[in-house]
Coordinates of C-alpha atoms in Angstrom, one line a residue:
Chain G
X1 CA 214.7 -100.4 -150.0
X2 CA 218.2 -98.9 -148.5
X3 CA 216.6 -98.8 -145.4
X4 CA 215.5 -102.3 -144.7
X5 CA 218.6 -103.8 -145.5
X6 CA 220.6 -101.4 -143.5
X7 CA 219.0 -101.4 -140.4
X8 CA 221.8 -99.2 -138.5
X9 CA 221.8 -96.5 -141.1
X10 CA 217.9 -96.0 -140.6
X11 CA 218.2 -95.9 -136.8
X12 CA 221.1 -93.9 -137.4
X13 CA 219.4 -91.2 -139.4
X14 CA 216.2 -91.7 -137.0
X15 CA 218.5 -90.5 -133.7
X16 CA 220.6 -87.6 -136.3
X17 CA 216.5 -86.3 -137.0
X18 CA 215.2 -86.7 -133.1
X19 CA 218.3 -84.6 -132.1
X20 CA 217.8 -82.0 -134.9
X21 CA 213.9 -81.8 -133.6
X22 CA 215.0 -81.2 -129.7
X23 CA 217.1 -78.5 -130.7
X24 CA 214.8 -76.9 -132.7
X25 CA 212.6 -77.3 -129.5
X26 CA 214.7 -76.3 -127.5
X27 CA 215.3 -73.0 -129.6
X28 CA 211.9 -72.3 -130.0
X29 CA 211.8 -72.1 -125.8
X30 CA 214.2 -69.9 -125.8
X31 CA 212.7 -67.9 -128.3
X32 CA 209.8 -68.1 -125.3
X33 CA 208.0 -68.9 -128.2
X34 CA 204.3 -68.8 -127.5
X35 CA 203.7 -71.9 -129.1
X36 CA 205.4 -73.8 -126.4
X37 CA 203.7 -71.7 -123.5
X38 CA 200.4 -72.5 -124.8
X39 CA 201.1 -76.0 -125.0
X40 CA 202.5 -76.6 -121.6
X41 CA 199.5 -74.4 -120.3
X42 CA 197.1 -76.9 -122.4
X43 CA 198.8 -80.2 -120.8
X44 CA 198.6 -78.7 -117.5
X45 CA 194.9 -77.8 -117.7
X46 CA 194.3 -81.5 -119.1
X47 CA 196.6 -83.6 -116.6
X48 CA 195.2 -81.6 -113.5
X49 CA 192.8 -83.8 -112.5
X50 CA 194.7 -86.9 -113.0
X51 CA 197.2 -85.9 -110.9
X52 CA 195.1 -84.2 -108.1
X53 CA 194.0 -87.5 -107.8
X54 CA 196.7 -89.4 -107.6
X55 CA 197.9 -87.1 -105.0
X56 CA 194.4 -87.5 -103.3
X57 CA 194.7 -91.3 -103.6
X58 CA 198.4 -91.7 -102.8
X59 CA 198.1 -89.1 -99.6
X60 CA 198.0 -91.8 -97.1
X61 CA 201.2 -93.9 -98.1
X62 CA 203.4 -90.3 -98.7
X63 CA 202.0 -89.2 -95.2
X64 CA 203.8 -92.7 -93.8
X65 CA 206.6 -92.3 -96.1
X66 CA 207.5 -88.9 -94.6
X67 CA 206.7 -90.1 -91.0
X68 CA 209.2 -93.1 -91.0
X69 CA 211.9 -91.0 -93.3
X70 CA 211.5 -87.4 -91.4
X71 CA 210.6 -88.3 -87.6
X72 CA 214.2 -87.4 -86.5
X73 CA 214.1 -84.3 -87.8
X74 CA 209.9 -83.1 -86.9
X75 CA 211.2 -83.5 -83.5
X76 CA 214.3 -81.4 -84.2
X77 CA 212.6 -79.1 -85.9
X78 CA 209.5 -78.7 -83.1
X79 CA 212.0 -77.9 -80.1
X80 CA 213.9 -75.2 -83.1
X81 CA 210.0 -74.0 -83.6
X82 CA 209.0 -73.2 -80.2
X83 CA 211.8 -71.5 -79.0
X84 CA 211.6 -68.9 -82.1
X85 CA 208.0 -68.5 -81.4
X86 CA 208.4 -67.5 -78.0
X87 CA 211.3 -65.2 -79.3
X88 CA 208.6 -63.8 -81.9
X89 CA 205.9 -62.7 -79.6
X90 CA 208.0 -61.0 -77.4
X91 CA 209.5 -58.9 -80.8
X92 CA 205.8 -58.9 -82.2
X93 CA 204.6 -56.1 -79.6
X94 CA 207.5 -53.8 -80.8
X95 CA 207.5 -54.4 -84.7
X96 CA 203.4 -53.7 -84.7
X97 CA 204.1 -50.2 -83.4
X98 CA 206.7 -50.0 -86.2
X99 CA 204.7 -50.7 -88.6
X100 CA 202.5 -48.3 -88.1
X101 CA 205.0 -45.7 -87.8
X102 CA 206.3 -46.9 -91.5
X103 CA 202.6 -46.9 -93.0
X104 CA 201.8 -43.5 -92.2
X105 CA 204.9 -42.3 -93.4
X106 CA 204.4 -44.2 -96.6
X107 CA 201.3 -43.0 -96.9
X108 CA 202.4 -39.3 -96.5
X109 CA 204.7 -40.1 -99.8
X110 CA 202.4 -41.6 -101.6
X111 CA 204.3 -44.4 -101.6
X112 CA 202.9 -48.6 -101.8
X113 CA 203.2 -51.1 -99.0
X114 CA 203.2 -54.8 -99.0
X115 CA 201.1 -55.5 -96.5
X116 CA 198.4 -53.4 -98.5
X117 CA 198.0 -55.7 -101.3
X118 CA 195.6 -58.5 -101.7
X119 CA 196.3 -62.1 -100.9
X120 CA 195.1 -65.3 -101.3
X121 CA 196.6 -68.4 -99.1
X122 CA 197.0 -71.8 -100.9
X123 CA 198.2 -75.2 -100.4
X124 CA 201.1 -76.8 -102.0
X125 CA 199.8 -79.4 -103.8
X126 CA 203.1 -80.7 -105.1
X127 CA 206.9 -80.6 -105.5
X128 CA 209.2 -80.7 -107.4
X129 CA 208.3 -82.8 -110.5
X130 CA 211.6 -83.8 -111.1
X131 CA 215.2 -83.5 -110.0
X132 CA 216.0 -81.0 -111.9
X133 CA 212.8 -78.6 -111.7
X134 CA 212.7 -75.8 -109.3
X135 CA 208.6 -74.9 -108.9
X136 CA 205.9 -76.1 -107.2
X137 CA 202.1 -76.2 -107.8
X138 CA 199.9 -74.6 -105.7
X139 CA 196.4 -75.5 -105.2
X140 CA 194.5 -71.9 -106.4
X141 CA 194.7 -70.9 -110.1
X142 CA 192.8 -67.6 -112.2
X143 CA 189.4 -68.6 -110.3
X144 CA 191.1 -66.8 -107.7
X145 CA 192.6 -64.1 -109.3
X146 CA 196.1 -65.5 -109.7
X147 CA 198.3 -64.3 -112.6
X148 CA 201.7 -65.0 -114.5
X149 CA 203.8 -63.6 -112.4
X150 CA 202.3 -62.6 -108.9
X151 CA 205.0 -63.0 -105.9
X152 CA 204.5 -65.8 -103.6
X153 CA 205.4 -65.5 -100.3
X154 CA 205.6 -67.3 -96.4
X155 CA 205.6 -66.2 -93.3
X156 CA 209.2 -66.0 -94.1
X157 CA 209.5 -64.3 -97.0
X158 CA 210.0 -64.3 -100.6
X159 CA 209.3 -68.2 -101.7
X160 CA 209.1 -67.4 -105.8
X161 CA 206.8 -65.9 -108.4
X162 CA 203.8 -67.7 -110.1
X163 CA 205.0 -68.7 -114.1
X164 CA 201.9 -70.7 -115.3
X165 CA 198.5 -70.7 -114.0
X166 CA 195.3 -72.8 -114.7
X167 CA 191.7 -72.6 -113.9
X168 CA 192.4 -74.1 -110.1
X169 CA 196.1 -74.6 -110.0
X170 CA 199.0 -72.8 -110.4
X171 CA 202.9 -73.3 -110.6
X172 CA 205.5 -71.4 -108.4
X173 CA 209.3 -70.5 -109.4
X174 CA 210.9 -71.4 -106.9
X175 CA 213.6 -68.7 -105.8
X176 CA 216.4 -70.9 -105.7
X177 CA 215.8 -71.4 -109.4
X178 CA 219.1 -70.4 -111.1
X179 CA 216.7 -68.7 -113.7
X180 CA 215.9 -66.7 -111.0
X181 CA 216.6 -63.3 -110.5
X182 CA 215.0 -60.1 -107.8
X183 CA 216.1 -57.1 -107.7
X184 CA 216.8 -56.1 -103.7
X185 CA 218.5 -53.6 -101.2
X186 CA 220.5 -54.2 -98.3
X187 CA 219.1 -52.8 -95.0
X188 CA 220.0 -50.5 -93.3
X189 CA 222.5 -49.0 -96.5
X190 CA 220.1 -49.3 -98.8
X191 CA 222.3 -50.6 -101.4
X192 CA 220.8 -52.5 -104.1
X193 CA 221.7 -55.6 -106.0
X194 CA 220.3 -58.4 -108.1
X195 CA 220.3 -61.7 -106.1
X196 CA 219.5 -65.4 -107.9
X197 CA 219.3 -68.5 -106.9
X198 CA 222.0 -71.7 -107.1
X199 CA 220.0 -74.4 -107.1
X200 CA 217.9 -76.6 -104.7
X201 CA 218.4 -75.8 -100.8
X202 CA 221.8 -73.3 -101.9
X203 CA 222.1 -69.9 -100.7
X204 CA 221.0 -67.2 -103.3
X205 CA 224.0 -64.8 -104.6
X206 CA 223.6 -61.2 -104.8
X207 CA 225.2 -59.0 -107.4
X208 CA 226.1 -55.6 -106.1
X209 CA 228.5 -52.5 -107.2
X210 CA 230.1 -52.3 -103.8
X211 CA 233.6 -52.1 -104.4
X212 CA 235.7 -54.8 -102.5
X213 CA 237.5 -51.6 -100.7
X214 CA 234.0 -49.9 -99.7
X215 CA 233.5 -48.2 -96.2
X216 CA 230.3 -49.5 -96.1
X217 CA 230.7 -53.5 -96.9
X218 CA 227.7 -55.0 -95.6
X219 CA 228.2 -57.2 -92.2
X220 CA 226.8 -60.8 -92.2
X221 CA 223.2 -60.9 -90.7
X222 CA 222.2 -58.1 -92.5
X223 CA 218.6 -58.2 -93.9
X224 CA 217.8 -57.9 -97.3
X225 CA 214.4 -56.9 -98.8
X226 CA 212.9 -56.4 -102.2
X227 CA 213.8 -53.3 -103.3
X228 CA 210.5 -52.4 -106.1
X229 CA 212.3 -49.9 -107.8
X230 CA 210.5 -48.3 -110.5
X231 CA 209.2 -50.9 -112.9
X232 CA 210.0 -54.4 -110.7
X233 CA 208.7 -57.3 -110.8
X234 CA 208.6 -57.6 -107.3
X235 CA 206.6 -54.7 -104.6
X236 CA 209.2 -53.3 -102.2
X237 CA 209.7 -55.0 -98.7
X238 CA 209.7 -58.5 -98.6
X239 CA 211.8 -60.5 -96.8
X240 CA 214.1 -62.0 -99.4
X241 CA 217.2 -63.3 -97.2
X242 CA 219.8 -63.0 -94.8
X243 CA 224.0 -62.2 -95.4
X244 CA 226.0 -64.5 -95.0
X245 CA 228.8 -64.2 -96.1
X246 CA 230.4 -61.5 -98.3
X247 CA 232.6 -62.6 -101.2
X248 CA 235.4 -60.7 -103.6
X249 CA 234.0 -61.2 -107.0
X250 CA 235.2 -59.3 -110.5
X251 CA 238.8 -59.7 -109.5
X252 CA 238.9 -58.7 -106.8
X253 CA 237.1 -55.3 -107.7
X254 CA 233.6 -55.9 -106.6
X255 CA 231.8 -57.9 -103.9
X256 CA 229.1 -60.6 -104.5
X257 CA 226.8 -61.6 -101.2
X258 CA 225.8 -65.1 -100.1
X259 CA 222.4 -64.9 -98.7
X260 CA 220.2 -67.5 -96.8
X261 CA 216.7 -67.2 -98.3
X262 CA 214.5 -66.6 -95.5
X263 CA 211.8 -69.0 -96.5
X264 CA 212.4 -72.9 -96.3
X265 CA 211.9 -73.8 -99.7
X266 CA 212.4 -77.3 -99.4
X267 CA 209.3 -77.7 -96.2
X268 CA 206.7 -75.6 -97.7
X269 CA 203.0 -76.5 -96.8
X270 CA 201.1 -73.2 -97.3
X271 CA 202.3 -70.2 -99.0
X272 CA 199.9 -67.2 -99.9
X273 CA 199.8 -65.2 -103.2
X274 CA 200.6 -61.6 -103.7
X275 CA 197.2 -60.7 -106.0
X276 CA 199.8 -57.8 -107.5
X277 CA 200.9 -57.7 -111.0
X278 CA 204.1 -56.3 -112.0
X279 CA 203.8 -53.5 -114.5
X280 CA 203.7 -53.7 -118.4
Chain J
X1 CA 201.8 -115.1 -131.0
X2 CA 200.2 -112.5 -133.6
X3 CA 201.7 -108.9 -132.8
X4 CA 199.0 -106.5 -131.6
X5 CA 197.8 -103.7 -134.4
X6 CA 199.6 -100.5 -135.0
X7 CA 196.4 -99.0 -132.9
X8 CA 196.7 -101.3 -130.2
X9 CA 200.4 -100.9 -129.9
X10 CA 199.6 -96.9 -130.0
X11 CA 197.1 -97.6 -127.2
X12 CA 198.5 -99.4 -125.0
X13 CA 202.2 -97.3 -125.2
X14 CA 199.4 -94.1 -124.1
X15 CA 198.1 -95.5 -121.6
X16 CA 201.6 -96.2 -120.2
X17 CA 202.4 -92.7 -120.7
X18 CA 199.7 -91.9 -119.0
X19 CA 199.8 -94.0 -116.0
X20 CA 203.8 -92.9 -115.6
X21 CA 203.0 -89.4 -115.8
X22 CA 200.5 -89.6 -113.0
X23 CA 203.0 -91.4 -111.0
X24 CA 205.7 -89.0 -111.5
X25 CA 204.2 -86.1 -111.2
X26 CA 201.5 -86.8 -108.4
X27 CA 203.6 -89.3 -106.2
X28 CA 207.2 -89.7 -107.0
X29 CA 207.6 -85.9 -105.1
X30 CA 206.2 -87.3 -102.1
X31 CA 208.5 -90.2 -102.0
X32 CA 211.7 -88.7 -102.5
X33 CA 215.1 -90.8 -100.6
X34 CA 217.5 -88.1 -99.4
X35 CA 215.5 -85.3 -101.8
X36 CA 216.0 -87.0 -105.0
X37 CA 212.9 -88.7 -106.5
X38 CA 213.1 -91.9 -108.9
X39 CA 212.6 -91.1 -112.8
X40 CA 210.0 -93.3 -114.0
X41 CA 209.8 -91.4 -117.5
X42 CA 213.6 -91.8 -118.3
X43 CA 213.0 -95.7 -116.9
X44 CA 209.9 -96.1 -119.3
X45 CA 212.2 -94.3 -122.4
X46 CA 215.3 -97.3 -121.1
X47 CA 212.4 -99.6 -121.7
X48 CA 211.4 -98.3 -124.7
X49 CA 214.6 -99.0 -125.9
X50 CA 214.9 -102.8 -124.2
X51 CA 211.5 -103.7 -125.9
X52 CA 212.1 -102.5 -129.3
X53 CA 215.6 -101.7 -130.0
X54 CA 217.1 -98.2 -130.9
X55 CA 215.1 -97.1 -133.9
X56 CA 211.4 -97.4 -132.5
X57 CA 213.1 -97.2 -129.2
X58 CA 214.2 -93.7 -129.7
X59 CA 211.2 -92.6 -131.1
X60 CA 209.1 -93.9 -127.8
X61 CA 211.7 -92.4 -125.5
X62 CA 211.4 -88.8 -127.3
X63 CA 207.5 -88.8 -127.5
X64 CA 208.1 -90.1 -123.4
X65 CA 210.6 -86.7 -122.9
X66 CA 207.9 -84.5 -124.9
X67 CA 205.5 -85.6 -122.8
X68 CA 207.6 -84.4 -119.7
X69 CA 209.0 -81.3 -120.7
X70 CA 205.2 -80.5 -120.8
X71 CA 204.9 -80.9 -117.8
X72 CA 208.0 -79.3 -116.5
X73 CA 209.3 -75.3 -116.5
X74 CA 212.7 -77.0 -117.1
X75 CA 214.2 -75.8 -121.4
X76 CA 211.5 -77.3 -123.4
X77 CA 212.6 -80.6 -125.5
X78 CA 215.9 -81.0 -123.0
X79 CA 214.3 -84.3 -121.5
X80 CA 213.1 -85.9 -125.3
X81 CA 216.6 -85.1 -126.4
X82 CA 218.4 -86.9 -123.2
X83 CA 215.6 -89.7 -123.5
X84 CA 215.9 -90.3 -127.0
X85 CA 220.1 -90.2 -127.1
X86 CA 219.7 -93.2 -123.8
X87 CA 217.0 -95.5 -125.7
X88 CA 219.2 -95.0 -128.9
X89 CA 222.1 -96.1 -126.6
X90 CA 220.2 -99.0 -125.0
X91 CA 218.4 -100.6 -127.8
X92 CA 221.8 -100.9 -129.6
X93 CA 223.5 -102.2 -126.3
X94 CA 220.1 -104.8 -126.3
X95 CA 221.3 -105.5 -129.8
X96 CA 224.4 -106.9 -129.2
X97 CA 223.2 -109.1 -126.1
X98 CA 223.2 -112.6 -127.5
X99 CA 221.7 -114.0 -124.3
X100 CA 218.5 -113.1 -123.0
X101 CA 218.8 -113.6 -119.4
X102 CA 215.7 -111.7 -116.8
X103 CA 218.7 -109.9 -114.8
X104 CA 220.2 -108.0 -118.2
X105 CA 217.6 -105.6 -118.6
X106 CA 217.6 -104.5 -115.0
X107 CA 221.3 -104.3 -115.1
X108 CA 220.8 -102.0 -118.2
X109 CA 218.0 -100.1 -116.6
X110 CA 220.4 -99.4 -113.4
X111 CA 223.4 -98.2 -115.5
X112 CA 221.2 -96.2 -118.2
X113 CA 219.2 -94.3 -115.3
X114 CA 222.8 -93.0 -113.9
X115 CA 224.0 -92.2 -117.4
X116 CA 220.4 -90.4 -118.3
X117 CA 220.9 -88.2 -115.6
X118 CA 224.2 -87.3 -115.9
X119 CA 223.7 -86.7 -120.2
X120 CA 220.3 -84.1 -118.6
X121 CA 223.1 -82.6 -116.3
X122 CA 225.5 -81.9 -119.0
X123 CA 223.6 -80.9 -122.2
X124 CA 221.2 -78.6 -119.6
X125 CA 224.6 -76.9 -118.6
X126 CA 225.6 -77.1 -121.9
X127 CA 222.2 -74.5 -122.7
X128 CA 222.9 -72.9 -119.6
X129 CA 220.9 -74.1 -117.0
X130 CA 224.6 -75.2 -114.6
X131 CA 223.0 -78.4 -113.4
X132 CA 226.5 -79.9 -113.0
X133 CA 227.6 -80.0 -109.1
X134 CA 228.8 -83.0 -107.1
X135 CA 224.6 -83.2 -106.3
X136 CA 224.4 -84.5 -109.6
X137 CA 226.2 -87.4 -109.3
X138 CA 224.0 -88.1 -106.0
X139 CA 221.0 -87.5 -107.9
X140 CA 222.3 -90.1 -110.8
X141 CA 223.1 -92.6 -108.3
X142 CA 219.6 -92.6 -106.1
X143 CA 218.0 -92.3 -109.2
X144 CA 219.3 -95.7 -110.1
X145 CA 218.7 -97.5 -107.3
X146 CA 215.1 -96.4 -107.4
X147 CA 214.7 -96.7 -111.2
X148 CA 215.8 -100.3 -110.5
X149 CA 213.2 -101.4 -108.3
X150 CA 210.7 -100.3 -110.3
X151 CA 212.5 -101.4 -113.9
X152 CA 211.1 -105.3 -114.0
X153 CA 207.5 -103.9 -114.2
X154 CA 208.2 -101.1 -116.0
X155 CA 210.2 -103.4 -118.9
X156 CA 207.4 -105.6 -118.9
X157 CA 204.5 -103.6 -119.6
X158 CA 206.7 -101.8 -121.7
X159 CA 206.9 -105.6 -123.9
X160 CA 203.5 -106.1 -123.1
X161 CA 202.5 -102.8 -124.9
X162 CA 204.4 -103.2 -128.2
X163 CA 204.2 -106.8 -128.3
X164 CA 207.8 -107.3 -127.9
X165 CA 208.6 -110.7 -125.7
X166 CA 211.5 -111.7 -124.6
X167 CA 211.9 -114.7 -126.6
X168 CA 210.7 -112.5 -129.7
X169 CA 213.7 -110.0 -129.2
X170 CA 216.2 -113.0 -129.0
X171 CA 214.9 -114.1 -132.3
X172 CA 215.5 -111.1 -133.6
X173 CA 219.0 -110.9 -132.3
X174 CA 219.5 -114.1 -133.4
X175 CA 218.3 -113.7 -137.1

């Protein structure tokens, strides 16, 4: 046979017909062909256990890992922590009587508010599974109501959006995910935008239609919210990030925003489920 | 030595899988240097490619990659393409080694780790995904450091499973 004594030219064609099936693959996901959904959701439901317990059984060592590798930076981080919590509870007092002013006004409008929906608080269970990934899995799936994309949030803010979801786990887009994208409004203005993430621990970048010459450009500090416009995936109000910086995009015609996500994405322990679907 | 069955090869390369899968996916996040976690997949498609050379080796390292993009929200076949193009690339590099010394494969393991991540890096921005940054060359280099520790085991079972010793490849190499 040609083959046999040609051992290169079978290898050859073996690599030419392994490429050819990744990129049909790789067409199919983009295609979000349901086929490939299903099976990832299959492989999670099956590998769950095994890797809940590997997690269970490597807790221990990882626990001593993170304690010789991150003690510096607890101890930085506890002296950071208390002084914002004593900062907080003074500001706590004054934002719970704002509140209420907001919810009976949206309630006069007819209008939704965040802290109105349903939650359910989970652990993360797991990182990123590889370098290149931007999720996590949480540790509460559709036993507990959780959908395909439900917000996920912190104390923060916005932390991502759930994408696949099993029987008692779920996995979280991360929103520094580059394929990530929420629609939000500057406050006080008002002024929407679309703002996606850059990759692992970057700022997020906001499109707007403020013109570089604008009255109104946005200072750095500025808060920025979810703006749940008619039809987004996303309810209105939640924390999404702080400005920046503010940036000439478009040559020079438009402005893009560099914003500091306000939840820690990379230190995330807990992190509670919006039970809120986006509409059809 | 008698080589193991077809079945026995298939079982024992599964059960590898397996056990790397686990690893990567329930521990390797929790033991990341400087963020960046090792790659024991990629490291098991490399030793694919050291055991058995580029044909079969290919073939391993793609089934390897299928089995990750499973796993993974990242473009769906992305990692079996990167996998299979580095066992290709390793099993013909293993091909032309005349001399099997214990330190070559771990050498290969090292350099093919860097070069695995950087091939993801650039075919994923290639499809859009704009992994390349100066992070990624960070990424390629922890990941080869790592990937080298673990490589002497990984190679070995790898030769255990498809019956594949040393001595056996430099006969082949040889002949």
């Amino acid at each position: 046979m040609a083959f046999s004594r040609r051992p290169g030219g079978r290898s050859r064609l073996t690599i030419a017909l392994l490429v050819f099936t990744s990129l049909a693959l790789l067409t199919l996901d983009f295609r979000d062909a349901s086929v490939v959904q299903g099976a990832r959701r299959a492989a999670g439901t099956v590998f769950s256990p095994l890797r809940g317990a590997a997690e269970t059984v490597s807790e221990p060592f990882t626990n001593a890992w993170h304690g010789v590798t991150g003690y510096g930076d607890l101890k930085d981080d506890n002296d950071v922590l208390r002084r914002r919590v004593a900062d907080l509870e003074g500001r706590a007092v004054l934002e719970e009587d704002a509140v209420q002013q907001l919810v009976e006004l949206l309630d006069q409008q007819g209008l939704e508010w965040v802290g109105d929906i349903p939650t359910t608080a989970a652990r993360v269970v797991s990182g990123n599974p590889s370098n290149f990934s931007h999720s996590l899995d949480i540790s509460k799936g559709s036993d507990e109501g959780i959908k395909v994309g439900m917000p996920v949030v912190n104390g923060a803010g916005l932390v991502g959006k759930v994408v696949q979801v099993t029987s008692g786990r779920s996995t979280v887009q991360l929103i520094t995910d580059p394929d990530f994208a929420v629609g939000i409004k500057l406050l006080p203005s008002q002024v929407p935008g679309t703002a996606r993430g850059q990759g692992r621990g970057q700022n997020l970048v906001v499109d707007t239609n403020l013109e570089a010459d604008a009255e109104d450009v946005p200072k750095p500090g500025a808060s920025l919210t979810t703006s749940g416009i008619d039809r987004a995936a996303f309810p209105p109000s939640i924390p999404v990030g702080k400005l920046k910086e503010v940036r000439e995009s478009g040559g020079g015609l438009t402005l893009d925003l560099i914003v500091r996500p306000m939840a820690d994405t990379q230190r995330l322990a807990y992190v509670t489920v919006l039970l809120w679907e986006p509409p059809e | 030595m008698t080589p193991p069955s077809p079945l026995l090869v298939a079982v024992r390369i599964s059960l590898i899988l397996v056990v790397a899968l686990t690893v990567q996916l329930g521990v390797a996040p929790s033991l990341g240097v400087f963020g960046v976690q090792g790659d024991l997949l990629l490291l098991v498609a490399i030793a694919a490619g050291v055991a058995t050379g580029p044909d079969r080796g290919a073939v391993l390292a793609f089934a390897t990659g299928i089995a990750y993009d499973l796993m993974l929200q990242t473009p769906f076949g992305l990692s079996a393409l990167t996998y299979a193009m580095v066992a290709y690339l390793v099993g013909n590099l293993q091909d032309s080694v005349l001399r099997a010394a214990w330190w070559i494969p771990v050498v290969t393991a090292t350099a093919a780790s860097m070069l695995g991540v950087i091939l993801y890096g650039v075919l994923g921005t290639v499809l859009g995904e704009d992994l390349i940054a100066l992070s990624l060359l960070r990424v390629a280099v922890i990941v080869g450091i790592l990937n080298t520790i673990a490589a002497p085991v990984v190679v070995k079972a790898m030769r255990w499973a498809t019956g594949s010793s040393n001595s056996v490849r430099a006969r082949a190499v040889y002949r």
